[in-house]
């Protein structure tokens, strides 16, 4: 048996109450009043039981692991709350795409879907995106499962296949996503993503290229680090160029011109080649989004065999924390007027710099406990802390381990 001592830095609503008025007076009452409810068992696997969510019932099984804390966040939809910082970021991105990309009849090229249900099937969340059955991202310890077949989406990419299958060529998806994660100022079990997808026909991609009619989208060759086996090098390079140009324009619109940007090669199961964008902001390189050329197998399975495309995904909290200088991700859930009023601006593009409103330090507690000899998952402990401590807890660090001989 292992005894773990963890240092819990709790901006306990002693700190958060005072630092951010328990994030708000209403929030403070909720945190204090919810202690008895929080002490109840979470909505974990109880075969034969049911979990009610968004007006539907789902049978529980051995995969069910939703906590009451997370269930209470479903339906909050901060990205719909007018003048909330996440709403401001969403509206700025929408405005940019509406103005920059216009279809043949003067209508926006990109359609926006920001009200899709966060409950998806495991097929939507994983299989439709070509994520292998043994991929670590599927782990029960990293996701919130209603049961073996349904879950809270871990990314907005879970809707890609359905929208492509419906015949859409260019769209943005915005929504809340759910992942079991560590506890610190940068991570929260619920956050918000914005997904973008665009497909091109042969004519659309090569229209501006001299002698473009002789070029092809597809060929049969071998996969390399820079292209898929079904794509021609010309098509891949043009899609990559369009993707990077689109995203460079977007972040320049949000953060201002003259921004230093660099691209880092990375891996995603549903794009190849794949990239992460980093920006130099206030002298520090920060990763802001992931993107890539869509896997043709995914595009083909959705019925768009004659098209090639790109996709990107960005975290709204990540952008807002950088842009508005917000130091703690828990603040996005605050109902404190001292936080919210800072973002009530007449122009969504207006510059806002978050002003802290607490002078009180954090409270630090050390906790020791025995661990079971098997089946211990660290994220289970984090979920327990969040269920009982709520947003009082700022950070949890493992500071020591001891095994009795």
Tab-separated table of C-alpha atoms in Angstrom:
chain	number	residue	atom	x	y	z
A	1	UNK	CA	0.000	0.000	0.000
A	2	UNK	CA	1.195	3.450	-0.855
A	3	UNK	CA	0.638	6.507	1.297
A	4	UNK	CA	0.339	9.670	-0.797
A	5	UNK	CA	0.722	13.128	0.602
A	6	UNK	CA	-0.676	15.835	-1.621
A	7	UNK	CA	-0.337	19.512	-1.226
A	8	UNK	CA	-3.624	21.135	-2.025
A	9	UNK	CA	-3.266	24.818	-2.697
A	10	UNK	CA	-6.781	25.999	-2.085
A	11	UNK	CA	-7.783	29.467	-3.042
A	12	UNK	CA	-10.464	28.396	-0.653
A	13	UNK	CA	-13.280	30.653	-0.890
A	14	UNK	CA	-11.379	32.271	1.892
A	15	UNK	CA	-9.076	33.188	-0.979
A	16	UNK	CA	-11.535	32.957	-3.801
A	17	UNK	CA	-14.287	34.504	-1.758
A	18	UNK	CA	-11.934	37.275	-0.987
A	19	UNK	CA	-9.885	37.116	-4.113
A	20	UNK	CA	-12.883	36.879	-6.330
A	21	UNK	CA	-15.688	37.172	-3.850
A	22	UNK	CA	-16.011	33.399	-3.873
A	23	UNK	CA	-16.107	34.060	-7.509
A	24	UNK	CA	-19.428	35.719	-6.646
A	25	UNK	CA	-21.811	36.045	-3.746
A	26	UNK	CA	-24.218	33.688	-5.461
A	27	UNK	CA	-21.413	31.231	-6.100
A	28	UNK	CA	-20.330	31.423	-2.468
A	29	UNK	CA	-23.791	30.446	-1.234
A	30	UNK	CA	-23.889	27.639	-3.768
A	31	UNK	CA	-20.500	26.329	-2.670
A	32	UNK	CA	-21.451	26.377	0.996
A	33	UNK	CA	-24.963	25.106	0.410
A	34	UNK	CA	-23.832	22.264	-1.859
A	35	UNK	CA	-21.546	20.632	0.686
A	36	UNK	CA	-24.063	17.963	1.699
A	37	UNK	CA	-24.948	17.223	-1.930
A	38	UNK	CA	-21.285	17.172	-2.881
A	39	UNK	CA	-20.647	14.610	-0.172
A	40	UNK	CA	-23.064	12.199	-1.826
A	41	UNK	CA	-21.642	9.581	-4.164
A	42	UNK	CA	-21.056	10.814	-7.690
A	43	UNK	CA	-23.198	9.448	-10.503
A	44	UNK	CA	-20.853	6.543	-11.057
A	45	UNK	CA	-21.462	3.152	-12.555
A	46	UNK	CA	-24.429	1.532	-10.922
A	47	UNK	CA	-25.620	-1.105	-13.394
A	48	UNK	CA	-29.382	-0.902	-13.627
A	49	UNK	CA	-29.448	2.758	-12.628
A	50	UNK	CA	-30.251	5.696	-14.892
A	51	UNK	CA	-28.714	9.119	-15.339
A	52	UNK	CA	-30.911	12.002	-16.498
A	53	UNK	CA	-29.237	14.606	-18.689
A	54	UNK	CA	-30.665	17.322	-20.935
A	55	UNK	CA	-34.112	15.757	-20.908
A	56	UNK	CA	-32.972	12.228	-21.775
A	57	UNK	CA	-32.313	9.105	-19.718
A	58	UNK	CA	-29.237	6.926	-20.112
A	59	UNK	CA	-28.759	3.496	-18.486
A	60	UNK	CA	-25.669	3.257	-16.301
A	61	UNK	CA	-23.094	0.503	-16.522
A	62	UNK	CA	-19.539	-0.192	-15.401
A	63	UNK	CA	-18.268	2.710	-17.566
A	64	UNK	CA	-20.506	5.404	-16.014
A	65	UNK	CA	-18.290	7.911	-14.198
A	66	UNK	CA	-20.032	11.304	-14.239
A	67	UNK	CA	-19.546	13.358	-11.083
A	68	UNK	CA	-22.204	15.697	-9.711
A	69	UNK	CA	-19.762	18.566	-10.164
A	70	UNK	CA	-19.529	17.956	-13.903
A	71	UNK	CA	-23.247	17.258	-14.294
A	72	UNK	CA	-23.962	20.675	-12.766
A	73	UNK	CA	-21.961	22.337	-15.572
A	74	UNK	CA	-23.811	20.688	-18.464
A	75	UNK	CA	-26.128	23.235	-20.050
A	76	UNK	CA	-24.408	26.305	-18.587
A	77	UNK	CA	-23.152	27.202	-22.109
A	78	UNK	CA	-20.871	30.079	-21.139
A	79	UNK	CA	-20.227	30.750	-24.835
A	80	UNK	CA	-23.882	31.917	-25.118
A	81	UNK	CA	-23.707	34.281	-22.125
A	82	UNK	CA	-23.602	37.780	-23.608
A	83	UNK	CA	-20.497	39.786	-22.680
A	84	UNK	CA	-18.849	36.792	-21.061
A	85	UNK	CA	-15.163	36.639	-22.167
A	86	UNK	CA	-15.787	33.293	-23.932
A	87	UNK	CA	-18.761	34.819	-25.754
A	88	UNK	CA	-16.594	37.780	-26.789
A	89	UNK	CA	-13.926	35.472	-28.264
A	90	UNK	CA	-16.557	33.379	-30.065
A	91	UNK	CA	-18.206	36.483	-31.534
A	92	UNK	CA	-14.861	37.880	-32.675
A	93	UNK	CA	-14.030	34.652	-34.499
A	94	UNK	CA	-17.507	34.486	-36.060
A	95	UNK	CA	-17.331	38.127	-37.174
A	96	UNK	CA	-13.935	37.540	-38.771
A	97	UNK	CA	-15.076	34.485	-40.738
A	98	UNK	CA	-18.337	36.144	-41.789
A	99	UNK	CA	-16.480	39.182	-43.169
A	100	UNK	CA	-13.463	37.458	-44.695
A	101	UNK	CA	-15.110	34.468	-46.354
A	102	UNK	CA	-18.185	35.159	-48.462
A	103	UNK	CA	-19.921	32.770	-50.848
A	104	UNK	CA	-21.038	33.386	-54.418
A	105	UNK	CA	-24.297	35.012	-53.391
A	106	UNK	CA	-22.847	37.309	-50.747
A	107	UNK	CA	-23.737	35.009	-47.856
A	108	UNK	CA	-21.160	33.773	-45.314
A	109	UNK	CA	-19.186	30.802	-46.600
A	110	UNK	CA	-18.869	29.273	-43.104
A	111	UNK	CA	-21.971	28.193	-41.215
A	112	UNK	CA	-21.817	28.188	-37.405
A	113	UNK	CA	-23.117	25.485	-35.062
A	114	UNK	CA	-22.866	26.491	-31.412
A	115	UNK	CA	-25.812	24.668	-29.846
A	116	UNK	CA	-25.149	20.981	-30.552
A	117	UNK	CA	-25.701	18.601	-27.627
A	118	UNK	CA	-22.525	17.752	-25.674
A	119	UNK	CA	-23.794	14.159	-25.316
A	120	UNK	CA	-22.364	12.088	-28.158
A	121	UNK	CA	-21.789	8.429	-28.885
A	122	UNK	CA	-18.369	6.903	-28.426
A	123	UNK	CA	-18.460	6.262	-32.186
A	124	UNK	CA	-18.834	9.990	-32.849
A	125	UNK	CA	-16.125	10.940	-30.378
A	126	UNK	CA	-13.573	8.333	-31.424
A	127	UNK	CA	-14.347	5.933	-34.289
A	128	UNK	CA	-15.617	8.562	-36.741
A	129	UNK	CA	-12.277	10.338	-36.268
A	130	UNK	CA	-10.234	7.185	-36.935
A	131	UNK	CA	-9.042	6.998	-33.332
A	132	UNK	CA	-7.905	3.378	-32.772
A	133	UNK	CA	-9.683	1.179	-30.228
A	134	UNK	CA	-6.529	0.964	-28.095
A	135	UNK	CA	-5.700	4.700	-28.265
A	136	UNK	CA	-4.951	6.148	-24.809
A	137	UNK	CA	-7.365	9.060	-25.399
A	138	UNK	CA	-10.268	6.605	-24.972
A	139	UNK	CA	-9.339	5.745	-21.384
A	140	UNK	CA	-12.140	5.801	-18.833
A	141	UNK	CA	-9.824	7.758	-16.548
A	142	UNK	CA	-9.569	10.614	-19.056
A	143	UNK	CA	-13.211	10.954	-20.166
A	144	UNK	CA	-16.712	11.354	-18.778
A	145	UNK	CA	-18.836	8.381	-19.812
A	146	UNK	CA	-22.589	8.119	-19.372
A	147	UNK	CA	-22.160	4.435	-20.266
A	148	UNK	CA	-20.147	2.370	-22.718
A	149	UNK	CA	-21.912	3.837	-25.764
A	150	UNK	CA	-22.507	7.488	-24.736
A	151	UNK	CA	-20.281	10.158	-23.262
A	152	UNK	CA	-19.783	13.887	-22.875
A	153	UNK	CA	-17.795	14.962	-25.930
A	154	UNK	CA	-14.067	15.349	-25.344
A	155	UNK	CA	-13.710	17.667	-28.349
A	156	UNK	CA	-15.924	19.481	-30.834
A	157	UNK	CA	-14.369	17.264	-33.526
A	158	UNK	CA	-16.996	14.699	-32.465
A	159	UNK	CA	-19.418	16.502	-34.809
A	160	UNK	CA	-17.148	16.620	-37.881
A	161	UNK	CA	-18.377	13.445	-39.547
A	162	UNK	CA	-22.084	14.230	-39.095
A	163	UNK	CA	-21.775	17.730	-40.552
A	164	UNK	CA	-19.681	16.519	-43.484
A	165	UNK	CA	-22.167	13.694	-44.074
A	166	UNK	CA	-24.940	16.318	-44.160
A	167	UNK	CA	-23.171	17.897	-47.158
A	168	UNK	CA	-21.466	20.878	-45.497
A	169	UNK	CA	-18.185	22.115	-46.962
A	170	UNK	CA	-17.268	24.923	-44.548
A	171	UNK	CA	-18.372	25.246	-40.944
A	172	UNK	CA	-17.450	26.274	-37.402
A	173	UNK	CA	-18.546	24.303	-34.323
A	174	UNK	CA	-18.458	25.874	-30.854
A	175	UNK	CA	-19.284	24.104	-27.618
A	176	UNK	CA	-18.390	22.898	-24.152
A	177	UNK	CA	-16.141	19.827	-23.966
A	178	UNK	CA	-15.348	17.549	-21.039
A	179	UNK	CA	-12.136	15.849	-19.922
A	180	UNK	CA	-11.022	14.438	-16.606
A	181	UNK	CA	-7.807	16.249	-15.825
A	182	UNK	CA	-5.403	17.491	-13.195
A	183	UNK	CA	-6.202	20.431	-10.954
A	184	UNK	CA	-4.335	23.672	-11.529
A	185	UNK	CA	-4.976	27.185	-12.811
A	186	UNK	CA	-4.811	26.058	-16.471
A	187	UNK	CA	-7.022	22.945	-16.356
A	188	UNK	CA	-10.722	22.429	-15.679
A	189	UNK	CA	-12.960	19.411	-16.385
A	190	UNK	CA	-15.146	21.581	-18.638
A	191	UNK	CA	-13.818	23.973	-21.238
A	192	UNK	CA	-14.903	25.340	-24.610
A	193	UNK	CA	-13.598	24.639	-28.101
A	194	UNK	CA	-14.083	26.148	-31.521
A	195	UNK	CA	-13.646	23.817	-34.489
A	196	UNK	CA	-13.267	24.856	-38.110
A	197	UNK	CA	-13.497	22.658	-41.241
A	198	UNK	CA	-13.251	23.495	-44.931
A	199	UNK	CA	-13.392	21.191	-47.970
A	200	UNK	CA	-12.294	22.004	-51.528
A	201	UNK	CA	-13.318	20.556	-54.857
A	202	UNK	CA	-10.722	20.297	-57.626
A	203	UNK	CA	-12.088	23.454	-59.253
A	204	UNK	CA	-12.090	25.455	-56.003
A	205	UNK	CA	-8.535	24.498	-55.083
A	206	UNK	CA	-6.901	24.989	-58.481
A	207	UNK	CA	-9.049	27.816	-59.910
A	208	UNK	CA	-6.415	30.511	-59.378
A	209	UNK	CA	-3.492	28.353	-60.523
A	210	UNK	CA	-2.144	28.693	-64.064
A	211	UNK	CA	-2.996	25.548	-66.024
A	212	UNK	CA	-4.826	24.359	-62.904
A	213	UNK	CA	-7.208	22.223	-64.942
A	214	UNK	CA	-4.373	19.759	-65.542
A	215	UNK	CA	-3.734	19.269	-61.827
A	216	UNK	CA	-5.316	16.516	-59.739
A	217	UNK	CA	-6.393	16.186	-56.099
A	218	UNK	CA	-5.685	12.474	-55.784
A	219	UNK	CA	-3.127	9.846	-56.687
A	220	UNK	CA	-2.031	6.476	-55.387
A	221	UNK	CA	1.419	6.720	-53.855
A	222	UNK	CA	2.988	6.157	-50.452
A	223	UNK	CA	2.459	8.115	-47.234
A	224	UNK	CA	5.287	10.380	-46.156
A	225	UNK	CA	5.885	12.880	-43.370
A	226	UNK	CA	4.491	15.674	-45.531
A	227	UNK	CA	1.480	14.078	-47.276
A	228	UNK	CA	-1.063	11.274	-47.320
A	229	UNK	CA	-0.864	8.407	-49.797
A	230	UNK	CA	-4.021	9.525	-51.639
A	231	UNK	CA	-3.134	13.216	-52.075
A	232	UNK	CA	-1.011	14.778	-54.771
A	233	UNK	CA	1.785	16.998	-53.526
A	234	UNK	CA	0.251	20.002	-55.350
A	235	UNK	CA	-3.125	19.565	-53.679
A	236	UNK	CA	-1.631	18.998	-50.226
A	237	UNK	CA	0.600	22.076	-50.454
A	238	UNK	CA	-2.290	24.304	-51.534
A	239	UNK	CA	-4.548	23.028	-48.720
A	240	UNK	CA	-1.751	23.500	-46.185
A	241	UNK	CA	-1.091	27.021	-47.479
A	242	UNK	CA	-4.782	27.947	-47.305
A	243	UNK	CA	-5.074	26.524	-43.771
A	244	UNK	CA	-2.056	28.411	-42.440
A	245	UNK	CA	-3.053	31.626	-44.202
A	246	UNK	CA	-6.600	31.353	-42.774
A	247	UNK	CA	-5.331	30.838	-39.220
A	248	UNK	CA	-2.660	33.528	-39.488
A	249	UNK	CA	-5.353	36.012	-40.493
A	250	UNK	CA	-7.532	34.859	-37.602
A	251	UNK	CA	-4.950	35.269	-34.838
A	252	UNK	CA	-3.788	38.577	-36.349
A	253	UNK	CA	-7.402	39.757	-36.166
A	254	UNK	CA	-7.610	38.721	-32.510
A	255	UNK	CA	-4.165	39.719	-31.225
A	256	UNK	CA	-3.190	42.424	-33.703
A	257	UNK	CA	-0.889	42.706	-36.708
A	258	UNK	CA	2.851	42.138	-36.510
A	259	UNK	CA	2.452	38.946	-34.469
A	260	UNK	CA	5.338	36.446	-34.510
A	261	UNK	CA	3.935	33.028	-35.475
A	262	UNK	CA	5.618	29.656	-35.815
A	263	UNK	CA	4.331	26.221	-36.813
A	264	UNK	CA	5.303	23.018	-35.002
A	265	UNK	CA	4.777	19.561	-36.507
A	266	UNK	CA	2.601	17.305	-34.349
A	267	UNK	CA	0.284	14.287	-34.555
A	268	UNK	CA	-3.500	13.887	-34.559
A	269	UNK	CA	-5.260	10.659	-35.671
A	270	UNK	CA	-7.660	12.581	-37.930
A	271	UNK	CA	-5.255	14.925	-39.786
A	272	UNK	CA	-1.958	14.477	-41.652
A	273	UNK	CA	0.222	16.435	-41.851
A	274	UNK	CA	-0.662	18.089	-38.524
A	275	UNK	CA	0.559	21.303	-36.943
A	276	UNK	CA	0.340	23.378	-33.803
A	277	UNK	CA	0.438	27.161	-34.033
A	278	UNK	CA	2.497	29.072	-31.497
A	279	UNK	CA	2.486	32.852	-31.104
A	280	UNK	CA	5.048	35.071	-29.445
A	281	UNK	CA	2.969	37.071	-26.990
A	282	UNK	CA	4.669	39.405	-24.516
A	283	UNK	CA	7.984	37.672	-25.219
A	284	UNK	CA	6.733	34.138	-24.605
A	285	UNK	CA	5.918	31.423	-27.150
A	286	UNK	CA	2.396	30.128	-26.515
A	287	UNK	CA	0.597	27.245	-28.239
A	288	UNK	CA	-2.864	28.433	-29.295
A	289	UNK	CA	-4.350	25.790	-31.638
A	290	UNK	CA	-3.948	22.503	-33.471
A	291	UNK	CA	-4.741	21.867	-37.142
A	292	UNK	CA	-3.957	19.824	-40.213
A	293	UNK	CA	-4.994	18.355	-43.557
A	294	UNK	CA	-7.973	16.077	-42.929
A	295	UNK	CA	-7.441	12.346	-43.261
A	296	UNK	CA	-8.985	11.419	-46.600
A	297	UNK	CA	-10.379	8.196	-45.147
A	298	UNK	CA	-12.522	10.329	-42.795
A	299	UNK	CA	-13.667	12.607	-45.623
A	300	UNK	CA	-14.482	9.652	-47.867
A	301	UNK	CA	-16.448	7.840	-45.157
A	302	UNK	CA	-18.643	10.936	-44.786
A	303	UNK	CA	-19.462	10.851	-48.507
A	304	UNK	CA	-17.219	13.642	-49.830
A	305	UNK	CA	-14.972	11.449	-52.008
A	306	UNK	CA	-14.256	14.204	-54.523
A	307	UNK	CA	-12.992	16.743	-51.970
A	308	UNK	CA	-9.949	17.442	-49.840
A	309	UNK	CA	-9.921	19.626	-46.749
A	310	UNK	CA	-8.423	21.044	-43.573
A	311	UNK	CA	-9.546	21.257	-39.957
A	312	UNK	CA	-8.469	23.200	-36.889
A	313	UNK	CA	-9.468	23.360	-33.236
A	314	UNK	CA	-8.757	25.998	-30.617
A	315	UNK	CA	-9.591	26.413	-26.947
A	316	UNK	CA	-11.619	29.530	-26.169
A	317	UNK	CA	-10.361	29.655	-22.567
A	318	UNK	CA	-6.779	29.466	-23.808
A	319	UNK	CA	-7.269	32.428	-26.150
A	320	UNK	CA	-9.203	34.458	-23.557
A	321	UNK	CA	-6.610	33.867	-20.835
A	322	UNK	CA	-3.872	35.129	-23.140
A	323	UNK	CA	-5.823	38.008	-24.655
A	324	UNK	CA	-7.481	39.334	-21.489
A	325	UNK	CA	-4.710	38.354	-19.051
A	326	UNK	CA	-7.014	36.098	-16.981
A	327	UNK	CA	-4.769	34.096	-14.594
A	328	UNK	CA	-7.087	31.277	-13.456
A	329	UNK	CA	-9.423	29.152	-15.563
A	330	UNK	CA	-11.954	28.871	-12.697
A	331	UNK	CA	-12.771	32.548	-13.097
A	332	UNK	CA	-14.708	31.810	-16.297
A	333	UNK	CA	-17.376	30.152	-14.122
A	334	UNK	CA	-17.606	33.125	-11.788
A	335	UNK	CA	-20.896	34.929	-11.267
A	336	UNK	CA	-19.169	37.746	-9.398
A	337	UNK	CA	-20.074	41.147	-10.834
A	338	UNK	CA	-16.512	42.332	-10.234
A	339	UNK	CA	-15.411	39.796	-12.836
A	340	UNK	CA	-18.310	39.951	-15.286
A	341	UNK	CA	-18.628	43.729	-15.488
A	342	UNK	CA	-15.066	44.007	-16.786
A	343	UNK	CA	-16.213	42.436	-20.063
A	344	UNK	CA	-19.354	44.470	-20.679
A	345	UNK	CA	-17.999	46.417	-23.624
A	346	UNK	CA	-19.813	48.212	-26.424
A	347	UNK	CA	-17.476	46.776	-29.085
A	348	UNK	CA	-16.515	43.091	-29.073
A	349	UNK	CA	-13.059	44.056	-30.404
A	350	UNK	CA	-12.399	46.470	-27.541
A	351	UNK	CA	-9.214	45.793	-25.577
A	352	UNK	CA	-9.858	44.481	-22.048
A	353	UNK	CA	-7.237	43.666	-19.401
A	354	UNK	CA	-8.507	41.710	-16.410
A	355	UNK	CA	-8.060	43.494	-13.085
A	356	UNK	CA	-7.646	41.204	-10.025
A	357	UNK	CA	-9.871	42.051	-7.090
A	358	UNK	CA	-8.384	40.155	-4.140
A	359	UNK	CA	-5.515	40.866	-1.769
A	360	UNK	CA	-5.696	37.606	0.185
A	361	UNK	CA	-3.144	34.775	-0.146
A	362	UNK	CA	-3.845	31.115	-0.809
A	363	UNK	CA	-4.333	28.588	1.989
A	364	UNK	CA	-2.152	25.471	1.733
A	365	UNK	CA	-3.161	22.079	3.162
A	366	UNK	CA	-1.207	18.804	3.181
A	367	UNK	CA	-3.289	15.616	3.026
A	368	UNK	CA	-2.006	12.048	3.536
A	369	UNK	CA	-3.974	8.898	2.718
A	370	UNK	CA	-3.554	5.211	1.896
A	371	UNK	CA	-3.902	4.171	-1.720
A	372	UNK	CA	-5.488	0.896	-2.839
A	373	UNK	CA	-2.982	-1.618	-4.142
A	374	UNK	CA	-4.643	-1.671	-7.580
A	375	UNK	CA	-7.130	0.202	-9.798
A	376	UNK	CA	-6.135	3.632	-8.490
A	377	UNK	CA	-6.574	6.357	-11.125
A	378	UNK	CA	-5.238	9.794	-10.316
A	379	UNK	CA	-8.088	11.520	-12.158
A	380	UNK	CA	-10.556	9.728	-9.837
A	381	UNK	CA	-8.936	11.531	-6.932
A	382	UNK	CA	-9.091	14.871	-8.773
A	383	UNK	CA	-12.788	14.285	-9.463
A	384	UNK	CA	-13.366	13.573	-5.764
A	385	UNK	CA	-11.570	16.787	-4.794
A	386	UNK	CA	-13.642	18.782	-7.282
A	387	UNK	CA	-16.889	17.146	-6.140
A	388	UNK	CA	-16.278	17.994	-2.476
A	389	UNK	CA	-14.134	21.120	-2.690
A	390	UNK	CA	-15.650	22.618	-5.826
A	391	UNK	CA	-13.931	25.686	-7.205
A	392	UNK	CA	-12.358	26.416	-3.828
A	393	UNK	CA	-9.390	24.271	-4.812
A	394	UNK	CA	-6.852	25.981	-7.017
A	395	UNK	CA	-4.204	23.282	-7.399
A	396	UNK	CA	-3.350	19.745	-6.293
A	397	UNK	CA	0.286	18.597	-6.299
A	398	UNK	CA	1.755	15.219	-5.338
A	399	UNK	CA	4.650	16.062	-3.015
A	400	UNK	CA	5.630	12.677	-1.599
A	401	UNK	CA	5.082	8.910	-1.818
A	402	UNK	CA	5.893	6.354	0.851
A	403	UNK	CA	5.680	2.572	0.714
A	404	UNK	CA	5.913	0.739	4.020
A	405	UNK	CA	8.454	-2.124	3.750
